[in-house]
Short mmCIF file of N, CA and C in Angstrom, two decimals:
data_model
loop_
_atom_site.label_atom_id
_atom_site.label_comp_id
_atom_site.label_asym_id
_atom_site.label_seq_id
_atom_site.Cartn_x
_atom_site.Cartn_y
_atom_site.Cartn_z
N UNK A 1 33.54 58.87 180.04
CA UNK A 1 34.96 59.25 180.12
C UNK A 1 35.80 57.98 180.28
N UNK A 2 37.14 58.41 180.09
CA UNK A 2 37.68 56.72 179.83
C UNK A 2 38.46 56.70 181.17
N UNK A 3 38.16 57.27 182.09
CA UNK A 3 38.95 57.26 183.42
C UNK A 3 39.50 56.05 183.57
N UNK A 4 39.36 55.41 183.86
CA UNK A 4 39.94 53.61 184.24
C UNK A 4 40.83 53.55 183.11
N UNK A 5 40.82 54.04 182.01
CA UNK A 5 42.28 53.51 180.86
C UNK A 5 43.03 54.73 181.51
N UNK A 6 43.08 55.66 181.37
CA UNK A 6 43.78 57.24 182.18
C UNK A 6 44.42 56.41 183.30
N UNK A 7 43.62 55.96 183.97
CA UNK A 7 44.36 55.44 185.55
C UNK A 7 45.19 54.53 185.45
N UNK A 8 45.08 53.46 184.46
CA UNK A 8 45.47 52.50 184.07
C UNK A 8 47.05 52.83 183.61
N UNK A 9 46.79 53.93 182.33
CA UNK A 9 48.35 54.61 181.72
C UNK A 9 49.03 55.31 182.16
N UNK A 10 48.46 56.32 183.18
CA UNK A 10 49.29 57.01 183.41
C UNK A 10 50.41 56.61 184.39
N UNK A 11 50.78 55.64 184.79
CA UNK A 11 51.59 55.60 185.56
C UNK A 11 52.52 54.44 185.01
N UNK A 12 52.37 54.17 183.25
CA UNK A 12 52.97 52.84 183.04
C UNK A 12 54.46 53.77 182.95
N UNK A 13 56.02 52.78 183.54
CA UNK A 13 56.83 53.59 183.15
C UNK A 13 57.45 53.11 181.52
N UNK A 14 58.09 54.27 180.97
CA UNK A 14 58.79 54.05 179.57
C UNK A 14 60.19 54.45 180.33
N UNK A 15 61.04 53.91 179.79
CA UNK A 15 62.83 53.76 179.93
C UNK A 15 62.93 55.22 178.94
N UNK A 16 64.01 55.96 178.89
CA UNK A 16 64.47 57.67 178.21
C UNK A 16 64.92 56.82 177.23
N UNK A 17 65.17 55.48 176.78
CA UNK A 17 65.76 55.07 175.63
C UNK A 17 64.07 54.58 174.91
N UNK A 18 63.76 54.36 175.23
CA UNK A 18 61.88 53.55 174.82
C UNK A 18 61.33 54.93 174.29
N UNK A 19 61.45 55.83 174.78
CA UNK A 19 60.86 56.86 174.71
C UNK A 19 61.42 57.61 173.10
N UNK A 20 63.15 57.46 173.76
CA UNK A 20 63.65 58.14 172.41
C UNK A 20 63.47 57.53 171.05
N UNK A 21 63.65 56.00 171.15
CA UNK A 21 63.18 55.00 169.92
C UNK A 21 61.93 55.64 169.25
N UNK A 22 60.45 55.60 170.18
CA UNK A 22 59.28 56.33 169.35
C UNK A 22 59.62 57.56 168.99
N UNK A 23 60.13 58.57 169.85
CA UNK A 23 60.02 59.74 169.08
C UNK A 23 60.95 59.82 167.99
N UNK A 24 62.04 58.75 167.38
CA UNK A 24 62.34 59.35 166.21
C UNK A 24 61.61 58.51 165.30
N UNK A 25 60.84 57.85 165.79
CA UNK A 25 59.85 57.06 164.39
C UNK A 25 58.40 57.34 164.31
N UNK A 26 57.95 58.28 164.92
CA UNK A 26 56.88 58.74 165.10
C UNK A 26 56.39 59.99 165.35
N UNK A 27 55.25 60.18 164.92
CA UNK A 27 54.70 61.53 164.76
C UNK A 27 54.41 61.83 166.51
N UNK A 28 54.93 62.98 166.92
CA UNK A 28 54.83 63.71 168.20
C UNK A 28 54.67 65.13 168.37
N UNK A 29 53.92 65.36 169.77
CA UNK A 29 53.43 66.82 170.47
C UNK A 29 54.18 66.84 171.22
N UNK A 30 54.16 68.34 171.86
CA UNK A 30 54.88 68.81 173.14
C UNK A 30 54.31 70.00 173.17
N UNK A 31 53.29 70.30 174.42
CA UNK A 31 52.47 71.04 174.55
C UNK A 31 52.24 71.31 176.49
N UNK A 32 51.72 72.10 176.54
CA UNK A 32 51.24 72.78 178.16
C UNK A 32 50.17 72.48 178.43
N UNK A 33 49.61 72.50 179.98
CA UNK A 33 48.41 72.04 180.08
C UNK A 33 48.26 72.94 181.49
N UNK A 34 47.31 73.78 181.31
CA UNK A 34 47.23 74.83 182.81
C UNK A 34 46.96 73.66 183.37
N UNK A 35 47.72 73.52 184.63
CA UNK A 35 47.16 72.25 185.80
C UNK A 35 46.88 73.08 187.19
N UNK A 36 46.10 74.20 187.18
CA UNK A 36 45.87 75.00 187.73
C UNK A 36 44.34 74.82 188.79
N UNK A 37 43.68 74.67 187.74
CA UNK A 37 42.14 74.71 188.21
C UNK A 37 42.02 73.00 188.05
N UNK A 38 40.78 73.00 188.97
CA UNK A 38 40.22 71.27 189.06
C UNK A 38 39.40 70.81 187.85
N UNK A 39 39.14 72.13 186.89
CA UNK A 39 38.60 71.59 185.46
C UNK A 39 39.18 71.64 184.95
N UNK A 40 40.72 72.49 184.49
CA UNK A 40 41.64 71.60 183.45
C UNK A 40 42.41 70.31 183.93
N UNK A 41 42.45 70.00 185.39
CA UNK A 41 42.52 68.58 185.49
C UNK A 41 41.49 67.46 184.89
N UNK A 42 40.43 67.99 185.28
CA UNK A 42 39.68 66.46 185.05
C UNK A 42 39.58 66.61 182.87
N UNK A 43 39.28 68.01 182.94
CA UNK A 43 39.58 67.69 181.58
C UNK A 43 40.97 67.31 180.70
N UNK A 44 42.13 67.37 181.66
CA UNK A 44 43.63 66.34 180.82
C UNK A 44 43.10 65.28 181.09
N UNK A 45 42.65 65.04 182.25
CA UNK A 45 42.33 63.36 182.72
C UNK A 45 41.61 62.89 180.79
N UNK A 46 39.99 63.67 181.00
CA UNK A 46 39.45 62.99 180.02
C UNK A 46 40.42 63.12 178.51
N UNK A 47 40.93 64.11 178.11
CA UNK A 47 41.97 63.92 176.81
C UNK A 47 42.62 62.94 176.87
N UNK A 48 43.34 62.69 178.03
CA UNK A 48 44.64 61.96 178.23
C UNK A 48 43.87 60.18 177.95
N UNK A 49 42.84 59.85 178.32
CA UNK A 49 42.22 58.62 178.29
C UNK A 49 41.78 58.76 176.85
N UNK A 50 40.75 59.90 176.58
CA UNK A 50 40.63 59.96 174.97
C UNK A 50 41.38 59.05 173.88
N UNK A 51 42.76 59.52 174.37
CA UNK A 51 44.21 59.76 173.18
C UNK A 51 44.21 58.43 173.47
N UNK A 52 44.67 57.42 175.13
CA UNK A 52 44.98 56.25 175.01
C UNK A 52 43.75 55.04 174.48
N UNK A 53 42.67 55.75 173.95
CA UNK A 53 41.63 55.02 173.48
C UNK A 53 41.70 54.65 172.22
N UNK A 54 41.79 55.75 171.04
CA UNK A 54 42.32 56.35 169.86
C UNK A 54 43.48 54.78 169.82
N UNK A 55 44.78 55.67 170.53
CA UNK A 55 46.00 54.71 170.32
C UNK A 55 46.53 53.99 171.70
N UNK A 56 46.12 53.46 172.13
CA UNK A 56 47.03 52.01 173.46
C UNK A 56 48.52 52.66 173.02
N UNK A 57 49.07 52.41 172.07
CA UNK A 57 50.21 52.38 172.14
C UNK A 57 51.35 54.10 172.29
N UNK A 58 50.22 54.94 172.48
CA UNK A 58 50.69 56.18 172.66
C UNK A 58 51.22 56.63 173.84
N UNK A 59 52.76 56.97 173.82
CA UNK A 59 53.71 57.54 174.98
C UNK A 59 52.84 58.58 175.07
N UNK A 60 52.48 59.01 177.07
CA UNK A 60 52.14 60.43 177.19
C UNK A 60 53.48 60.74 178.60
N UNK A 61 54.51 61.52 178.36
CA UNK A 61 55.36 61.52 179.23
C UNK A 61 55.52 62.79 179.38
N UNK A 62 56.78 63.52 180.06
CA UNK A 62 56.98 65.49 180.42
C UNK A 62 58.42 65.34 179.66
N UNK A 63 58.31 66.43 179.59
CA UNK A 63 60.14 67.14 179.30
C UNK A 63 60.08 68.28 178.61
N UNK A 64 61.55 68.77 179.26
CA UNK A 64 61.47 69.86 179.46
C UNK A 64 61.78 70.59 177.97
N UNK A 65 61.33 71.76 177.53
CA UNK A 65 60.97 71.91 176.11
C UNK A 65 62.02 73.25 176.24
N UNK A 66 62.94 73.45 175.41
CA UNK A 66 64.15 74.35 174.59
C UNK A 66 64.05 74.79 173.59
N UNK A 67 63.33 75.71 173.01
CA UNK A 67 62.96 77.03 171.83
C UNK A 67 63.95 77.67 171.91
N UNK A 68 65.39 77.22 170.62
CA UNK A 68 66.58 78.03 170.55
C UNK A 68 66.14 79.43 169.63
N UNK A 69 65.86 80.74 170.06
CA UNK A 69 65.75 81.31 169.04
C UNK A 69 66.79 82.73 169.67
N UNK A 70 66.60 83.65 168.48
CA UNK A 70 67.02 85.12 169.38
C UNK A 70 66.71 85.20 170.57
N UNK A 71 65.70 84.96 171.39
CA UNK A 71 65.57 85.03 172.40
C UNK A 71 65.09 83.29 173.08
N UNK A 72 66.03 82.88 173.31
CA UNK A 72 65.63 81.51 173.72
C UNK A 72 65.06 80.94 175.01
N UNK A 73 63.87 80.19 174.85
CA UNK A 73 63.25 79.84 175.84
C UNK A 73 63.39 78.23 176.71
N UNK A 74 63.02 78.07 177.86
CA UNK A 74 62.83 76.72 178.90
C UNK A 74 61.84 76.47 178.91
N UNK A 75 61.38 75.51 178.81
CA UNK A 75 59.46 75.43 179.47
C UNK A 75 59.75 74.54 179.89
N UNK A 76 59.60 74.01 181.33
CA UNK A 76 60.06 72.62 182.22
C UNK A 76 58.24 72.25 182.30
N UNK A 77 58.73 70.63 182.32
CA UNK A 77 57.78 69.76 182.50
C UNK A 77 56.50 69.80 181.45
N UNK A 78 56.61 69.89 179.91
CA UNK A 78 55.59 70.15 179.20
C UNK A 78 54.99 68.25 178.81
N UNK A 79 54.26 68.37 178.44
CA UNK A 79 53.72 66.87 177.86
C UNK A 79 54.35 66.77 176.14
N UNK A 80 54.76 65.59 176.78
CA UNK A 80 55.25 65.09 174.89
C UNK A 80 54.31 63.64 175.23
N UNK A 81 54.12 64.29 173.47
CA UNK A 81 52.55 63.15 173.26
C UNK A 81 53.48 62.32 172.24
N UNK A 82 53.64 60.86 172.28
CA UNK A 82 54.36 60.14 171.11
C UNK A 82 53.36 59.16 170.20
N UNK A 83 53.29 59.29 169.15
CA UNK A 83 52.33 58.76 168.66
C UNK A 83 52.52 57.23 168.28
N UNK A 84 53.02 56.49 169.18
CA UNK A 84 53.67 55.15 168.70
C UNK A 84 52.67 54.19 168.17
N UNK A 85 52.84 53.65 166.66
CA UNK A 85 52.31 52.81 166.23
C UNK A 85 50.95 53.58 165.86
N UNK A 86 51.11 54.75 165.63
CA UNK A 86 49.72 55.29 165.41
C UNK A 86 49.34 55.45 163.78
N UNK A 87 48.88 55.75 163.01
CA UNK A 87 48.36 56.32 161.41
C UNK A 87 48.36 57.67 161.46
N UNK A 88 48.42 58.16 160.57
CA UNK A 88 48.23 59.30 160.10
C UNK A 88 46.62 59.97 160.25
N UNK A 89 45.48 59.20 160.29
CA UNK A 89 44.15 58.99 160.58
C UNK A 89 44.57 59.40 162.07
N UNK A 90 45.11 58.47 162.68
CA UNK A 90 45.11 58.71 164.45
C UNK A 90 45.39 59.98 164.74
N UNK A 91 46.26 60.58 164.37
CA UNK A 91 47.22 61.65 164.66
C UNK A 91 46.41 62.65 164.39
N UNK A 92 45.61 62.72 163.23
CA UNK A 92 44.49 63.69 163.07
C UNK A 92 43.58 63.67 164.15
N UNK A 93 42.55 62.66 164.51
CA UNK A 93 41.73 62.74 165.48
C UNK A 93 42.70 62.94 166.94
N UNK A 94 43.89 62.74 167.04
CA UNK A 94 44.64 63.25 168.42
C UNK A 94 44.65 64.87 168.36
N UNK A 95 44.95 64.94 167.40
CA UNK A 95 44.96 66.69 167.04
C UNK A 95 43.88 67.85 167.33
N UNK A 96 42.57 66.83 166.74
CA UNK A 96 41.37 67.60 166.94
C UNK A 96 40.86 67.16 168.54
N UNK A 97 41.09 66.75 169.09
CA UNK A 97 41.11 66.04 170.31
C UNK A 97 41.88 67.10 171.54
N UNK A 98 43.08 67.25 171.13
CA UNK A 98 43.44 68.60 171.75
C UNK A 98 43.21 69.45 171.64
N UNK A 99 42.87 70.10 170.26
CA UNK A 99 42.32 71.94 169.96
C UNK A 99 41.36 71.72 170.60
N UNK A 100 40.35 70.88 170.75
CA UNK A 100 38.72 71.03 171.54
C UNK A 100 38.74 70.84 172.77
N UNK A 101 39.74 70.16 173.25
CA UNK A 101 39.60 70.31 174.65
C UNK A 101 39.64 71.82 175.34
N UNK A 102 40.26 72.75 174.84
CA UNK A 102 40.34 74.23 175.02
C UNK A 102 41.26 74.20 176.58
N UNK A 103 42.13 73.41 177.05
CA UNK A 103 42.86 73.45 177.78
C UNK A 103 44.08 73.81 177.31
N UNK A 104 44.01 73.56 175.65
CA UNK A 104 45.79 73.51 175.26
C UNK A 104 45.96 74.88 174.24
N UNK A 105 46.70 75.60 174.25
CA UNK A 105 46.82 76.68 173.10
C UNK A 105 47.65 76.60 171.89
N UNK A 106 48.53 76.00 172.03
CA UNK A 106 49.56 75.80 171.08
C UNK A 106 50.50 74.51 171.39
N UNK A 107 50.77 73.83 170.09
CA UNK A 107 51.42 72.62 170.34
C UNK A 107 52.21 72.87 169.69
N UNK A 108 53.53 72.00 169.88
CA UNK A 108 55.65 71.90 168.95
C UNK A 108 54.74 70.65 168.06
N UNK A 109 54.47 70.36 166.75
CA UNK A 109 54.70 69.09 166.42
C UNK A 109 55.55 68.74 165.59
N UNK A 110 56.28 67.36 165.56
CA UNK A 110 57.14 66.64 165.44
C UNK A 110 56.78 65.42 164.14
N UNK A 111 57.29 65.59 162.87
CA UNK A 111 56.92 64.90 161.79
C UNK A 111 57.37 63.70 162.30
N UNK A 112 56.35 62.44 161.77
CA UNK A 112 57.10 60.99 161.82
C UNK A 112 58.72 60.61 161.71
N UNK A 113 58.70 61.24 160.35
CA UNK A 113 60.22 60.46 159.42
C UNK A 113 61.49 62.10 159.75
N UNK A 114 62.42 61.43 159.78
CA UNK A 114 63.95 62.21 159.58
C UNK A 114 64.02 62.14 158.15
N UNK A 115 64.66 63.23 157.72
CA UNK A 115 64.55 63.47 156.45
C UNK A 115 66.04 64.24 156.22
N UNK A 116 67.16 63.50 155.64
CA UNK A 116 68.98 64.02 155.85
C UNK A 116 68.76 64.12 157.37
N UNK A 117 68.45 63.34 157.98
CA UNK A 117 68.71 62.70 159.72
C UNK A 117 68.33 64.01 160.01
N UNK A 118 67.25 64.78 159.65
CA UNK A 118 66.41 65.96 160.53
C UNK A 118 65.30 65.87 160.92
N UNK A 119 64.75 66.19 161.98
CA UNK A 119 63.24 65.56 162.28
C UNK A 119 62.38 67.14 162.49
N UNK A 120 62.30 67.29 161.73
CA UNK A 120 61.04 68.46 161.05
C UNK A 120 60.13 68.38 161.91
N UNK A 121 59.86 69.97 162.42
CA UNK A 121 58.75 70.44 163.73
C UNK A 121 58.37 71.88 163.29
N UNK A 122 57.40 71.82 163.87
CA UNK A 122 56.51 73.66 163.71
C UNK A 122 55.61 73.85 164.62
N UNK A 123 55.10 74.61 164.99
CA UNK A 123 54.66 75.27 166.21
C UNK A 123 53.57 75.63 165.71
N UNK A 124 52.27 74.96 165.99
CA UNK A 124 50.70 75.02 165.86
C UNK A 124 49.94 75.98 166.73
N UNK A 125 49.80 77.07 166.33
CA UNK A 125 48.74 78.06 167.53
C UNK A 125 47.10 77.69 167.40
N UNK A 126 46.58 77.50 167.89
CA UNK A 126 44.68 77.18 167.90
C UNK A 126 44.47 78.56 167.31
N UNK A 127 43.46 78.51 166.26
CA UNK A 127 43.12 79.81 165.99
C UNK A 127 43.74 80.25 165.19
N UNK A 128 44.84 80.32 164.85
CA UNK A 128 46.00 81.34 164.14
C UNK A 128 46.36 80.16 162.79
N UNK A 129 45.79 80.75 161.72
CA UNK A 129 46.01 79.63 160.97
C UNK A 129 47.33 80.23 159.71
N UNK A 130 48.26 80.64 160.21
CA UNK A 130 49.25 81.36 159.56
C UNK A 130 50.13 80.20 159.85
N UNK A 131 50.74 80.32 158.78
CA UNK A 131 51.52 79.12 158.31
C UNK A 131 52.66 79.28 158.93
N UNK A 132 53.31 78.12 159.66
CA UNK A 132 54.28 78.02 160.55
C UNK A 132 56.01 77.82 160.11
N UNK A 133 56.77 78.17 160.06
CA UNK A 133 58.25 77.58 159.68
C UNK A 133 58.77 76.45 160.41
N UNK A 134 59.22 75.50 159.56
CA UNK A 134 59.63 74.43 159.44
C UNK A 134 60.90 73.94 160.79
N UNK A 135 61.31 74.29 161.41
CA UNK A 135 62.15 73.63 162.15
C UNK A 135 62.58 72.95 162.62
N UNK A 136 63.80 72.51 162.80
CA UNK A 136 64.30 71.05 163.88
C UNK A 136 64.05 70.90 165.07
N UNK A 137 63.62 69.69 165.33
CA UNK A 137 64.08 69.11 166.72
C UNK A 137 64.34 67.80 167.07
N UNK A 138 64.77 67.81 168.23
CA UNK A 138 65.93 66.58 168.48
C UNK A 138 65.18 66.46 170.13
N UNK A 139 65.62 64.98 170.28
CA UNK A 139 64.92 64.74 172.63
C UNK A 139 66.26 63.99 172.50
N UNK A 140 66.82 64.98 173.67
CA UNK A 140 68.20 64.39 174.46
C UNK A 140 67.31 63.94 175.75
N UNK A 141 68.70 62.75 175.94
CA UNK A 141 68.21 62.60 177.26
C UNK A 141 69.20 62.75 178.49
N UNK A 142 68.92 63.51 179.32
CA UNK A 142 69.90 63.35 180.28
C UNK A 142 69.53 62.89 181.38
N UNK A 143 70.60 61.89 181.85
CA UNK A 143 69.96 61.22 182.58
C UNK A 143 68.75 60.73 182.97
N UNK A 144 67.62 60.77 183.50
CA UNK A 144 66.79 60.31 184.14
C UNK A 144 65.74 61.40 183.23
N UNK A 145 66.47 62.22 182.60
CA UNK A 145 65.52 63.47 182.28
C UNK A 145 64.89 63.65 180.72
N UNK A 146 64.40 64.74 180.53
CA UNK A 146 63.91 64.63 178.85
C UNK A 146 64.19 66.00 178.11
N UNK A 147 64.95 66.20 177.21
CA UNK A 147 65.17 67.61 177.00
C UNK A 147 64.86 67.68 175.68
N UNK A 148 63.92 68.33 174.95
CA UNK A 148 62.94 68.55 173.23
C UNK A 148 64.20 69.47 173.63
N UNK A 149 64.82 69.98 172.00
CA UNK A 149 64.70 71.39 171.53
C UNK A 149 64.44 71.59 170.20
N UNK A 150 64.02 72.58 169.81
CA UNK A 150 63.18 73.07 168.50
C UNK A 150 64.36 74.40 168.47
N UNK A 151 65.12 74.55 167.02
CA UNK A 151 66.10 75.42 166.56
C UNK A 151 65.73 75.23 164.96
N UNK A 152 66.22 76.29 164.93
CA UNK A 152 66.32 76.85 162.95
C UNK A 152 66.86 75.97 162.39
N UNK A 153 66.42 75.29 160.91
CA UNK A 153 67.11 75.13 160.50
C UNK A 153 68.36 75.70 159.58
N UNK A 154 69.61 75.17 159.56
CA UNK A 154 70.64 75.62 159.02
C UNK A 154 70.70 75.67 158.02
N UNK A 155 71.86 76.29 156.89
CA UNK A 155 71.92 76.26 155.70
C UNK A 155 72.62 74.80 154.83
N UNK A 156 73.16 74.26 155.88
CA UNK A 156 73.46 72.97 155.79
C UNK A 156 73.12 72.11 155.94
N UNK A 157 71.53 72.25 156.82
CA UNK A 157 70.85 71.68 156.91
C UNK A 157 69.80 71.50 155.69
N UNK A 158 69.21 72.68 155.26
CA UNK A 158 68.69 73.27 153.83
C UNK A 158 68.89 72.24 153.01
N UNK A 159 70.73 72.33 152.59
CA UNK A 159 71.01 71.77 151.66
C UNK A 159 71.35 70.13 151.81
N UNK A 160 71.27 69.81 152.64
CA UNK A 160 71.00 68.20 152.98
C UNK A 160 69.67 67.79 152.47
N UNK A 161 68.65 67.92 153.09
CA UNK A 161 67.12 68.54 152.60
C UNK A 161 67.09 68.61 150.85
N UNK A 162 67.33 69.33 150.43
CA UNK A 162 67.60 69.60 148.91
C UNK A 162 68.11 68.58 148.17
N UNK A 163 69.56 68.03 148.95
CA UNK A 163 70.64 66.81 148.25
C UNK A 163 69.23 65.73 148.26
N UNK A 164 69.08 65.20 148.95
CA UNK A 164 67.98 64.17 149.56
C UNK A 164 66.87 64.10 148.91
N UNK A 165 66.39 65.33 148.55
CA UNK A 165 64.87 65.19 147.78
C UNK A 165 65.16 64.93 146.07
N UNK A 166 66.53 65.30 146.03
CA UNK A 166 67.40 65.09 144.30
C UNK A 166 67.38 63.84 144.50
N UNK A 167 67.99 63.48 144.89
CA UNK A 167 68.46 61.13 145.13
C UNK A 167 67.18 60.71 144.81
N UNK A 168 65.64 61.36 145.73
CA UNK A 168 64.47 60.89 145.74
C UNK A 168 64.23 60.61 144.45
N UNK A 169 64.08 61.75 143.63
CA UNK A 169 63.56 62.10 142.47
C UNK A 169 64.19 60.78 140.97
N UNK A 170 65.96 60.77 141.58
CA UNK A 170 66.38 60.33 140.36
C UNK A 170 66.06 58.66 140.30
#
């Protein structure tokens, strides 16, 4: 187990501006972790060292997670995983790294790139391999704090999206 890197990271601090820099240039999670029982601790411990093995340069920080929908949700204190400086290779083995730990059920993830200044997210269930809708999200920070939210995208948003992939093309 990589305990000694775990002990090592978890307590490095990142600034809400350090934090926000990776997450708009990088591929990111935001996920739950029962911290209930003394085996889904030691098993975040071992993920959490896993991931900083994989990538050194990976933010593992909390905030609080905002699902604007018909019925809109809070989830305070979830883990946002930032994949800083990571590959596309990394991000895969981070991925399979969490479904197997069987501590986590469902993850928000967060595409690398903004695309018409939108940063494209969908909601991964373990198990449920039904294809997810596309949505936005954005990390405010307030103050001292961390606020994800994941909302629909708009029709103006759509068509930004659309304008953007035309420019690509021509």
């Amino acid at each position: 187990m990589n305990l000694k890197l775990y002990l090592e990271k978890k307590n490095e601090v990142h600034t809400p501006e350090e934090i926000k820099e990776a997450f708009d240039t990088s591929f990111a999670m935001c996920f739950e972790v029962d911290r209930g029982s003394a085996e889904s601790i030691h098993t975040k411990r071992k993920l959490f060292g896993d991931i900083w093995t994989l990538n050194p340069d990976a933010i593992i920080t909390e905030a609080d997670l905002c699902v604007m929908s018909t019925e809109s949700t809070v989830m305070r204190d979830q883990f946002l995983l930032i994949n800083k400086n990571g590959t596309n290779n990394i991000t895969n083995e981070i991925a399979k790294l969490i479904e197997e730990s069987g501590i986590i059920t469902s993850v928000y993830c967060f595409f690398s790139e903004k695309k018409a200044s939108i940063k494209g997210c969908y909601r991964r269930v373990f198990g449920d391999d039904k294809p997810s809708i596309v949505k936005k999200g954005n990390l405010l920070i307030d103050g001292d704090k961390l606020l994800l939210t994941v909302r629909v995208q708009t029709k103006e948003d759509r068509e930004r999206l659309k304008e953007e992939r035309k420019n690509c093309e021509q």
